[in-house]
PDB file of C-alpha atoms in Angstrom:
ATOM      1  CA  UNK F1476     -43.556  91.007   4.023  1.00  0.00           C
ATOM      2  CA  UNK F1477     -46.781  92.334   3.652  1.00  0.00           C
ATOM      3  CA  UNK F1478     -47.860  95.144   6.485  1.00  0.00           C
ATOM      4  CA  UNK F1479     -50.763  97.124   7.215  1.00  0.00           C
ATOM      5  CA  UNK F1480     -50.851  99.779   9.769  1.00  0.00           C
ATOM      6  CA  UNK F1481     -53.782 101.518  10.863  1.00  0.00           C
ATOM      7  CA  UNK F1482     -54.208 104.949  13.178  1.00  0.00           C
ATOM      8  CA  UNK F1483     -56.192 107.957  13.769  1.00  0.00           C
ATOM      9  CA  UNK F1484     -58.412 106.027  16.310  1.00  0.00           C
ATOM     10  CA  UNK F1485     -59.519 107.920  19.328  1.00  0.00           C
ATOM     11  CA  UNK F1486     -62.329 108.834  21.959  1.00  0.00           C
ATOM     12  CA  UNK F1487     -64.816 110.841  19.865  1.00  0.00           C
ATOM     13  CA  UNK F1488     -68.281 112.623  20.758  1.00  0.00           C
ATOM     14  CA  UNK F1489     -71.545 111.095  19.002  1.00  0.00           C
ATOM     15  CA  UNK F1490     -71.970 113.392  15.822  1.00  0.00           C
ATOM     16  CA  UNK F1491     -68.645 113.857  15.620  1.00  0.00           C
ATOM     17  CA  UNK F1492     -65.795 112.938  12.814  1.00  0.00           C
ATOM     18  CA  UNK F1493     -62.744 111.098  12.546  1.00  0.00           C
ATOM     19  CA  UNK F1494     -60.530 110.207  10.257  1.00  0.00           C
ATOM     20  CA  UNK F1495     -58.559 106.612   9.988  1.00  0.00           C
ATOM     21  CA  UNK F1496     -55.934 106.203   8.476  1.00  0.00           C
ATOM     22  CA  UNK F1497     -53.760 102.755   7.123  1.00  0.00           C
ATOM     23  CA  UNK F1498     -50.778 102.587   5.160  1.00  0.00           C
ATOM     24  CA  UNK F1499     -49.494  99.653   3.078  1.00  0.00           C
ATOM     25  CA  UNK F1500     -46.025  98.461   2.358  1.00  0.00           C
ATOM     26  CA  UNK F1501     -44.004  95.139   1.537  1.00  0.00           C
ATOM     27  CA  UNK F1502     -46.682  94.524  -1.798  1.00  0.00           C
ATOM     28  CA  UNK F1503     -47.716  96.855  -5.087  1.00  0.00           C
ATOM     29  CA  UNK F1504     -50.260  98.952  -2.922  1.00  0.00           C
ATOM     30  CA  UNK F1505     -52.220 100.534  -5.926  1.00  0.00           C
ATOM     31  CA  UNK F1506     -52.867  97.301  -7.744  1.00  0.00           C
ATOM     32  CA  UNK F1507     -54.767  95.596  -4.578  1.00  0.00           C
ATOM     33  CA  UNK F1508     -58.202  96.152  -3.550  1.00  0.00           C
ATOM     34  CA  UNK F1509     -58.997  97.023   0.273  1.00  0.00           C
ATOM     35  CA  UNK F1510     -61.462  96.964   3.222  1.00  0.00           C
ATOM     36  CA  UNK F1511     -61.993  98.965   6.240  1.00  0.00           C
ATOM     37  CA  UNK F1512     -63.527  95.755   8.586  1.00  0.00           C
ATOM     38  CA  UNK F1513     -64.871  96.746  12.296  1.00  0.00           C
ATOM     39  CA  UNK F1514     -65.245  94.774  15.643  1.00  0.00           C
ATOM     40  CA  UNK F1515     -67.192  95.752  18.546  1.00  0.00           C
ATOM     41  CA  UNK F1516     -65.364  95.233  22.001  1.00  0.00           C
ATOM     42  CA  UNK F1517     -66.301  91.313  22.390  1.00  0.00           C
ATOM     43  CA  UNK F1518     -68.321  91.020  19.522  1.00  0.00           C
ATOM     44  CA  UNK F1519     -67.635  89.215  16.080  1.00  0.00           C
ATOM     45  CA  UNK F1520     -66.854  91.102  13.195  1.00  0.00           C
ATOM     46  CA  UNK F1521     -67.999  93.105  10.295  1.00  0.00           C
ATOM     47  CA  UNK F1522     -67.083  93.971   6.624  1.00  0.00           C
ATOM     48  CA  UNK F1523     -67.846  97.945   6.350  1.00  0.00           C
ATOM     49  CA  UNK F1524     -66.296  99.551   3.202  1.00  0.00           C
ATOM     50  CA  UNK F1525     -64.240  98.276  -0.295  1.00  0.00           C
ATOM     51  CA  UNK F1526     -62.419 100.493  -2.714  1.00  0.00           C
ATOM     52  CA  UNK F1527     -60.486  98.941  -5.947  1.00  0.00           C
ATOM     53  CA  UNK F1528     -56.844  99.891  -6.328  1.00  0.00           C
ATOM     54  CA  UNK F1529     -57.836 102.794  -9.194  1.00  0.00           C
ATOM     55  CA  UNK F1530     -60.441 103.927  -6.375  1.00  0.00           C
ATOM     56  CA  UNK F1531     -62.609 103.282  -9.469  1.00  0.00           C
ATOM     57  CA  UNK F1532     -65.148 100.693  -7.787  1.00  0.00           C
ATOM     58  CA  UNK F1533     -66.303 101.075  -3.816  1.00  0.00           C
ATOM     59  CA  UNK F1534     -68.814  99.316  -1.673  1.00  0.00           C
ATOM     60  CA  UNK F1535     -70.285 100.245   1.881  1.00  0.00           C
ATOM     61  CA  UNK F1536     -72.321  98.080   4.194  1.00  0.00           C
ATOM     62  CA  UNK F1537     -75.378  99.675   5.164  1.00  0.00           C
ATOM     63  CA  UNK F1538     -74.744 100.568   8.526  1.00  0.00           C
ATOM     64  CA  UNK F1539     -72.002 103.240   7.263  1.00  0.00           C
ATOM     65  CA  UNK F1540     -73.561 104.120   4.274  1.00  0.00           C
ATOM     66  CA  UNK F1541     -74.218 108.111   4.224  1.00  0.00           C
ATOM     67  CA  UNK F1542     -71.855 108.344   6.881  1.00  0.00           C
ATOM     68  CA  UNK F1543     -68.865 106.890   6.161  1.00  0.00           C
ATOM     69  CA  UNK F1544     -66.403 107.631   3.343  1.00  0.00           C
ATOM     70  CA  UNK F1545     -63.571 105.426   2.321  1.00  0.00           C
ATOM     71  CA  UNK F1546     -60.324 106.511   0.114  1.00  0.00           C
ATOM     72  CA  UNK F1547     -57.023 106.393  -1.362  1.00  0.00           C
ATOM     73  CA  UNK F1548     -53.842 108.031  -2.160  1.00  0.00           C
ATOM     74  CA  UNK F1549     -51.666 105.359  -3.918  1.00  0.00           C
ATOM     75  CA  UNK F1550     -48.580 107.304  -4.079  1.00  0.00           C
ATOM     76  CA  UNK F1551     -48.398 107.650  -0.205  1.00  0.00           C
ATOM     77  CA  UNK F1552     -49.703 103.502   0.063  1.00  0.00           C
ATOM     78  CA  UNK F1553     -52.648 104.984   2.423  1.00  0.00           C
ATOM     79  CA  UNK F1554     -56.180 103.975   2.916  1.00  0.00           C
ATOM     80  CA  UNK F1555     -58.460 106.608   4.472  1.00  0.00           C
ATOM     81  CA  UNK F1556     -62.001 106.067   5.847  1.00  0.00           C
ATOM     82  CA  UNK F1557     -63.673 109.542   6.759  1.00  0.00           C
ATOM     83  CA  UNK F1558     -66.847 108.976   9.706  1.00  0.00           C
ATOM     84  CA  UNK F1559     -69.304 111.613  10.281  1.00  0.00           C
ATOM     85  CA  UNK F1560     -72.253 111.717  12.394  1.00  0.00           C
ATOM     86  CA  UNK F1561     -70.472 108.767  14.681  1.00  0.00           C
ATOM     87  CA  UNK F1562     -72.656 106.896  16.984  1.00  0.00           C
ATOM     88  CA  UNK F1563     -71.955 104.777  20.131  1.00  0.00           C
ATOM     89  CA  UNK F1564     -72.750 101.805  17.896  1.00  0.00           C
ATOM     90  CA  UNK F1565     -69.778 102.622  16.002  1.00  0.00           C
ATOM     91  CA  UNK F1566     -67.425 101.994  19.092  1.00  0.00           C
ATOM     92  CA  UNK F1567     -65.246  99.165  17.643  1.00  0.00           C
ATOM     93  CA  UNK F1568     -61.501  98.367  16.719  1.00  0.00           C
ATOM     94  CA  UNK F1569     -60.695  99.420  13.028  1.00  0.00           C
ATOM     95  CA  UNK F1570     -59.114  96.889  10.842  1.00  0.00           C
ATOM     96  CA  UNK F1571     -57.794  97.553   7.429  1.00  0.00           C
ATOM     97  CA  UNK F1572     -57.552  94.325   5.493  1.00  0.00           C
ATOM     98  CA  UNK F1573     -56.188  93.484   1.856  1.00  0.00           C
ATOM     99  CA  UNK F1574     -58.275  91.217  -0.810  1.00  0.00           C
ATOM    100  CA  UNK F1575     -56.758  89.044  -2.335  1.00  0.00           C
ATOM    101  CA  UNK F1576     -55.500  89.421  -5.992  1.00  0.00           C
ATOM    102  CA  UNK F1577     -54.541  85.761  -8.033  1.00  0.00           C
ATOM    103  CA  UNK F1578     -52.791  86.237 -11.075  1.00  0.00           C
ATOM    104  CA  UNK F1579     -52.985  89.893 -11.666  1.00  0.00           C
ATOM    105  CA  UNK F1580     -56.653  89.819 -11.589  1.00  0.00           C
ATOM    106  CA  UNK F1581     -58.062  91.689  -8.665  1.00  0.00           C
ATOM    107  CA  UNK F1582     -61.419  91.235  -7.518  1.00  0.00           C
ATOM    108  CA  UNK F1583     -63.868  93.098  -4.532  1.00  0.00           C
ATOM    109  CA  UNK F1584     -64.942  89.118  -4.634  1.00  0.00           C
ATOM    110  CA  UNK F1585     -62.363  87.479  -2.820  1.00  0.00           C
ATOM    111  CA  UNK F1586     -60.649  86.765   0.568  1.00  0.00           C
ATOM    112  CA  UNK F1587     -58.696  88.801   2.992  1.00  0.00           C
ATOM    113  CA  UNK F1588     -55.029  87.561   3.175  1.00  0.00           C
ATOM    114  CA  UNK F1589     -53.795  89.721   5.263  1.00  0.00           C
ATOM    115  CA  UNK F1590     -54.951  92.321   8.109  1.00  0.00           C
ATOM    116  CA  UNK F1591     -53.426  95.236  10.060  1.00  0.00           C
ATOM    117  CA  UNK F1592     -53.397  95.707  13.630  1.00  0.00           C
ATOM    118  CA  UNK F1593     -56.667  97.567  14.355  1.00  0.00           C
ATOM    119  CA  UNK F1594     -57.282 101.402  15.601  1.00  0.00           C
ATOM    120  CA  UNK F1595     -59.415 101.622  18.688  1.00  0.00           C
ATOM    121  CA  UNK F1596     -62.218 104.202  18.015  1.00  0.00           C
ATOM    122  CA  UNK F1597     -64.737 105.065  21.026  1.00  0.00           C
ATOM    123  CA  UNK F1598     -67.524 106.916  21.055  1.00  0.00           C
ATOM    124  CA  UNK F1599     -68.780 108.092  24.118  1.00  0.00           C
ATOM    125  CA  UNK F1600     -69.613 111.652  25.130  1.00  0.00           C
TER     126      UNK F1600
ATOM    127  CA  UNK H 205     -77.476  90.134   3.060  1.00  0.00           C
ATOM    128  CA  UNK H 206     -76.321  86.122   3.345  1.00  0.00           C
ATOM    129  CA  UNK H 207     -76.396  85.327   7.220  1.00  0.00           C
ATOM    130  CA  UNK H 208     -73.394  83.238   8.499  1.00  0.00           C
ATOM    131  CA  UNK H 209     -74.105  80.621  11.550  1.00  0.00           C
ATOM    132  CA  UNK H 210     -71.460  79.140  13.306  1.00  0.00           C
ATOM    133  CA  UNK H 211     -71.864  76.325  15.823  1.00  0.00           C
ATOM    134  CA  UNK H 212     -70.997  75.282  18.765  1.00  0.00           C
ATOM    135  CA  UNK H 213     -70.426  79.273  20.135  1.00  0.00           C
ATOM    136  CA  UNK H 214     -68.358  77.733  22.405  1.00  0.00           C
ATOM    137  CA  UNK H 215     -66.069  74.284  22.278  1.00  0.00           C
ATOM    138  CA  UNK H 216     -64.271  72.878  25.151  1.00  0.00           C
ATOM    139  CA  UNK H 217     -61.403  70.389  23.966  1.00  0.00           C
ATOM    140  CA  UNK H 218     -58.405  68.955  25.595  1.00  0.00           C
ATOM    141  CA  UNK H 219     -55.204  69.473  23.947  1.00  0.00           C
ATOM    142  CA  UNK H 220     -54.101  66.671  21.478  1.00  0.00           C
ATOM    143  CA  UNK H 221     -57.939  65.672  20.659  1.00  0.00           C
ATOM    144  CA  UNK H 222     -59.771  66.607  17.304  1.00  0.00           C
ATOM    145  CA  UNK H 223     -62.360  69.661  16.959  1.00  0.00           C
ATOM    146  CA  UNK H 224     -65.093  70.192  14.784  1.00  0.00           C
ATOM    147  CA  UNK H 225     -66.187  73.329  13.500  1.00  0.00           C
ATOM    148  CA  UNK H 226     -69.586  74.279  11.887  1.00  0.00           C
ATOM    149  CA  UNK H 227     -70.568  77.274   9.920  1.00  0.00           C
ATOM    150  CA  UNK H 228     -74.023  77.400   7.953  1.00  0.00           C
ATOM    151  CA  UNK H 229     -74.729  79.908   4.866  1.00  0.00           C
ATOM    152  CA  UNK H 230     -78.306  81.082   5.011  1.00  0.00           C
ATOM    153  CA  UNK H 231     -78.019  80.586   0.743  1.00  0.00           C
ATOM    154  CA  UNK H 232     -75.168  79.172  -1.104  1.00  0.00           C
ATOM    155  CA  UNK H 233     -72.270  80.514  -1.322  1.00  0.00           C
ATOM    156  CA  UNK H 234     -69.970  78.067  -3.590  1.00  0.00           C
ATOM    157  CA  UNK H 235     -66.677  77.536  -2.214  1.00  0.00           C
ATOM    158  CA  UNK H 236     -66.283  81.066  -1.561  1.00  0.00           C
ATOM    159  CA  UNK H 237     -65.730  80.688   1.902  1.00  0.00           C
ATOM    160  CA  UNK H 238     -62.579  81.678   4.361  1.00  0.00           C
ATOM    161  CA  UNK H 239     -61.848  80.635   7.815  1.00  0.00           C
ATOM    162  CA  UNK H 240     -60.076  82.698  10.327  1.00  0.00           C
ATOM    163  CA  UNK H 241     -58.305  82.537  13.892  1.00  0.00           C
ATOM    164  CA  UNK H 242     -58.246  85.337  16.267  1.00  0.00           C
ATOM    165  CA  UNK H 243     -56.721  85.516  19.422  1.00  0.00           C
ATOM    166  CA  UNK H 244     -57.046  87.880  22.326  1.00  0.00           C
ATOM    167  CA  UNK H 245     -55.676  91.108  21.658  1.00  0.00           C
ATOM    168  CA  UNK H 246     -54.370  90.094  17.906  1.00  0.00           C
ATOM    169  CA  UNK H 247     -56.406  90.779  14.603  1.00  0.00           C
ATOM    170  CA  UNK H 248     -57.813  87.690  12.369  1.00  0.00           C
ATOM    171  CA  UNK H 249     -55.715  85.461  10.746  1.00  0.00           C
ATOM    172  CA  UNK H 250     -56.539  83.790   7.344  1.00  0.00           C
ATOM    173  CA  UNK H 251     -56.558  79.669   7.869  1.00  0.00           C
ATOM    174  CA  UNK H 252     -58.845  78.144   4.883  1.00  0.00           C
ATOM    175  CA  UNK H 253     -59.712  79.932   1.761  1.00  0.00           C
ATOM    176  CA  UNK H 254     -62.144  78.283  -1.250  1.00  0.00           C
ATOM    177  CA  UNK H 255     -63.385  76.311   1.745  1.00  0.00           C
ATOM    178  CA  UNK H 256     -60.549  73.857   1.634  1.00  0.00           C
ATOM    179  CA  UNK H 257     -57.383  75.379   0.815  1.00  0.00           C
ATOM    180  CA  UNK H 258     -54.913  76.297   3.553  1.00  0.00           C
ATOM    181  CA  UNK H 259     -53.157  79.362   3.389  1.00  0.00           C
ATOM    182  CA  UNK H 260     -49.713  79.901   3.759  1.00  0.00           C
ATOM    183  CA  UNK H 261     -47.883  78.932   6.790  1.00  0.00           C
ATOM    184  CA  UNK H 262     -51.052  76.896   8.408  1.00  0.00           C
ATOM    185  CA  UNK H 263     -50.385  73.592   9.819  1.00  0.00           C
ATOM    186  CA  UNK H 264     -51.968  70.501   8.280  1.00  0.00           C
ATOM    187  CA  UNK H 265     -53.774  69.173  11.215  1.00  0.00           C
ATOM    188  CA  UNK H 266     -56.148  72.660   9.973  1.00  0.00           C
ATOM    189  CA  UNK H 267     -58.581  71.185   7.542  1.00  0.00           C
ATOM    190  CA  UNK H 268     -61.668  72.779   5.835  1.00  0.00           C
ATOM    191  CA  UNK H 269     -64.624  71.214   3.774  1.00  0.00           C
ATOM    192  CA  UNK H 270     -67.927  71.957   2.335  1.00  0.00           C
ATOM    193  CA  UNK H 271     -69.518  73.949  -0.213  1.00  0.00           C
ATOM    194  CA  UNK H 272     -73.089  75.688  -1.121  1.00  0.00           C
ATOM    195  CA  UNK H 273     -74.217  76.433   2.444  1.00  0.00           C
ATOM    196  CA  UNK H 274     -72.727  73.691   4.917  1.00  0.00           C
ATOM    197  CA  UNK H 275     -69.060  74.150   6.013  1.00  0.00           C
ATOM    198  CA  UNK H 276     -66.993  71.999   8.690  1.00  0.00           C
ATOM    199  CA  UNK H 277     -63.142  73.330  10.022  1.00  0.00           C
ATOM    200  CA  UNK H 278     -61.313  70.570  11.792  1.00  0.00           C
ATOM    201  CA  UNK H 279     -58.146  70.772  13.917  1.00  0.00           C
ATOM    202  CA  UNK H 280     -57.125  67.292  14.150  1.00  0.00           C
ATOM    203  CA  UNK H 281     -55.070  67.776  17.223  1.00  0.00           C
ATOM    204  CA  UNK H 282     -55.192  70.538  19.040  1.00  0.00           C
ATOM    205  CA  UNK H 283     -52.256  72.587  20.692  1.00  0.00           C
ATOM    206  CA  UNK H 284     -52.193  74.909  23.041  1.00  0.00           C
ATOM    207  CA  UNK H 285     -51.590  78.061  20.366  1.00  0.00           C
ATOM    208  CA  UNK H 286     -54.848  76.922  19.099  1.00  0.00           C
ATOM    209  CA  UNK H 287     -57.095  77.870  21.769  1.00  0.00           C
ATOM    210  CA  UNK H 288     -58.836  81.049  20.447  1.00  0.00           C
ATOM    211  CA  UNK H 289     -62.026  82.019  18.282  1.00  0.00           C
ATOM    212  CA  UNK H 290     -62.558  80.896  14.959  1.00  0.00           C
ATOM    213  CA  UNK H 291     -65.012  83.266  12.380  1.00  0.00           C
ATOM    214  CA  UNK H 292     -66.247  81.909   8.826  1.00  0.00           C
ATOM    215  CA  UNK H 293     -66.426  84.406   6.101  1.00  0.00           C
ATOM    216  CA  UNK H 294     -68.200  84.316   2.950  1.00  0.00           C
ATOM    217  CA  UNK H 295     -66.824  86.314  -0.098  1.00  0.00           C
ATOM    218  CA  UNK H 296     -69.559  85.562  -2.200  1.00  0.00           C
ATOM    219  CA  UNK H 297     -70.824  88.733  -3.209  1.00  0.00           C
ATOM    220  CA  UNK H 298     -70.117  92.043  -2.701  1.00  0.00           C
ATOM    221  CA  UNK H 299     -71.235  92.149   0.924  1.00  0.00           C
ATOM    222  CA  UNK H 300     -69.373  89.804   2.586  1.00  0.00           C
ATOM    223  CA  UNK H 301     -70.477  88.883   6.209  1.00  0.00           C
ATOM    224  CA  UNK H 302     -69.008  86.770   9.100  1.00  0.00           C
ATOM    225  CA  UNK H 303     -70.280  84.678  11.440  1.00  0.00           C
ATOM    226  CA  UNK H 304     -70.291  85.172  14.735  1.00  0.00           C
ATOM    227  CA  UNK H 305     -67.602  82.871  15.803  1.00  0.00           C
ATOM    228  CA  UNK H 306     -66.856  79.702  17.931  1.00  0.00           C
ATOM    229  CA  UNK H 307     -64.251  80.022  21.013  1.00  0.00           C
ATOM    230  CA  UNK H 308     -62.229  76.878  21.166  1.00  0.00           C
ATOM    231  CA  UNK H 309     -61.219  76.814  25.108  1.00  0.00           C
ATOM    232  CA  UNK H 310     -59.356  74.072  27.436  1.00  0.00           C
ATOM    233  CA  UNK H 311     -61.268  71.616  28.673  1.00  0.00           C
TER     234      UNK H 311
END
């Protein structure tokens, strides 16, 4: 079945970097496009970064923008989003999530069927 | 960015009776809508997509309508694994938001 599974989170300083990590398996990893999707501790949540399976087409929310890098390496099924410069505001649980693809045709446009775990970043000094 | 309202925040029911879910788009956003559960410690899990369509697995007393910028989830009956927060999701456009959820608790 289809699995994501995120990790790199951590307690970071503000300004400085980390580096997430997810890895796919149980579905064609390169064809799919994903998302890097963020929740504050109690809050709701929100939709930070796409990237198409060629890495060809990519998104950011504002927030992130600047700051944030997402990536891929489709021969080791992994997702990557690089932060820089993190803030406290950034403190959140890290969810990589897939979008779905119908027919072969894979769209940014489209829901998330299925979500990984979460990575636990904190930023705190 | 398209703002995502969902109503009641919270929504006390007693197991076996029917909830109703709200979630307002602040411009349409066709039947591009999802609707997921989360519960406490666990990451989102997909319930509706296109507004109506249950994924996978979901029981059928989990029913989703609308379109444009008014959507309604309803649990017909609900059971005690169904006590958690419920977020709407638009997929729209390229930015897609949520809203901020309703907590379905024991009454």
């Amino acid at each position: 079945q289809v699995q994501l599974v995120e990790s790199g989170g951590g307690l970071v300083k503000p300004g400085g970097s980390l580096r997430l990590s997810c890895v796919g398996s149980g579905f064609t990893f390169k064809n799919y496009f994903l998302s890097w999707i963020r929740q504050a501790p109690g809050k709701g949540l929100e939709w930070i970064s796409f990237l198409s399976g060629s890495s060809s087409y990519t998104h950011s929310a504002d927030s992130v923008k600047g700051r944030f890098t997402i990536s891929r390496d489709n021969a080791k099924n992994s997702l990557y989003l690089q932060m820089n410069n993190l803030r406290a505001e950034d403190t959140a649980i890290y969810y990589c999530a897939r979008v779905f693809c119908s027919g072969g045709v894979c769209r940014m446009q489209n829901y998330f069927d299925s979500w990984g775990h979460g990575t636990l970043v904190t930023v705190s000094s | 960015e398209i703002v995502m309202t969902q109503s009641p925040a919270t929504l006390s029911v007693s197991p076996g009776e029917r909830a109703t879910l709200s979630c307002r788009a602040s411009q349409g956003v066709g039947s591009n809508l999802a609707w997921f559960l989360q519960k406490p410690g666990q990451s989102p899990r997909l319930l509706i997509y296109g507004a109506s369509t249950r994924a996978p697995g979901i029981p059928a007393r989990f029913s989703g309508s609308g379109s444009g910028t008014e959507f309604t989830l309803t649990i017909s009956s609900l059971q005690s694994e169904d006590f958690a927060v419920y977020y709407c999701q638009h997929y729209n456009d390229w930015s897609p938001t949520f809203g901020g959820g309703t907590k379905v608790e024991i009454k």
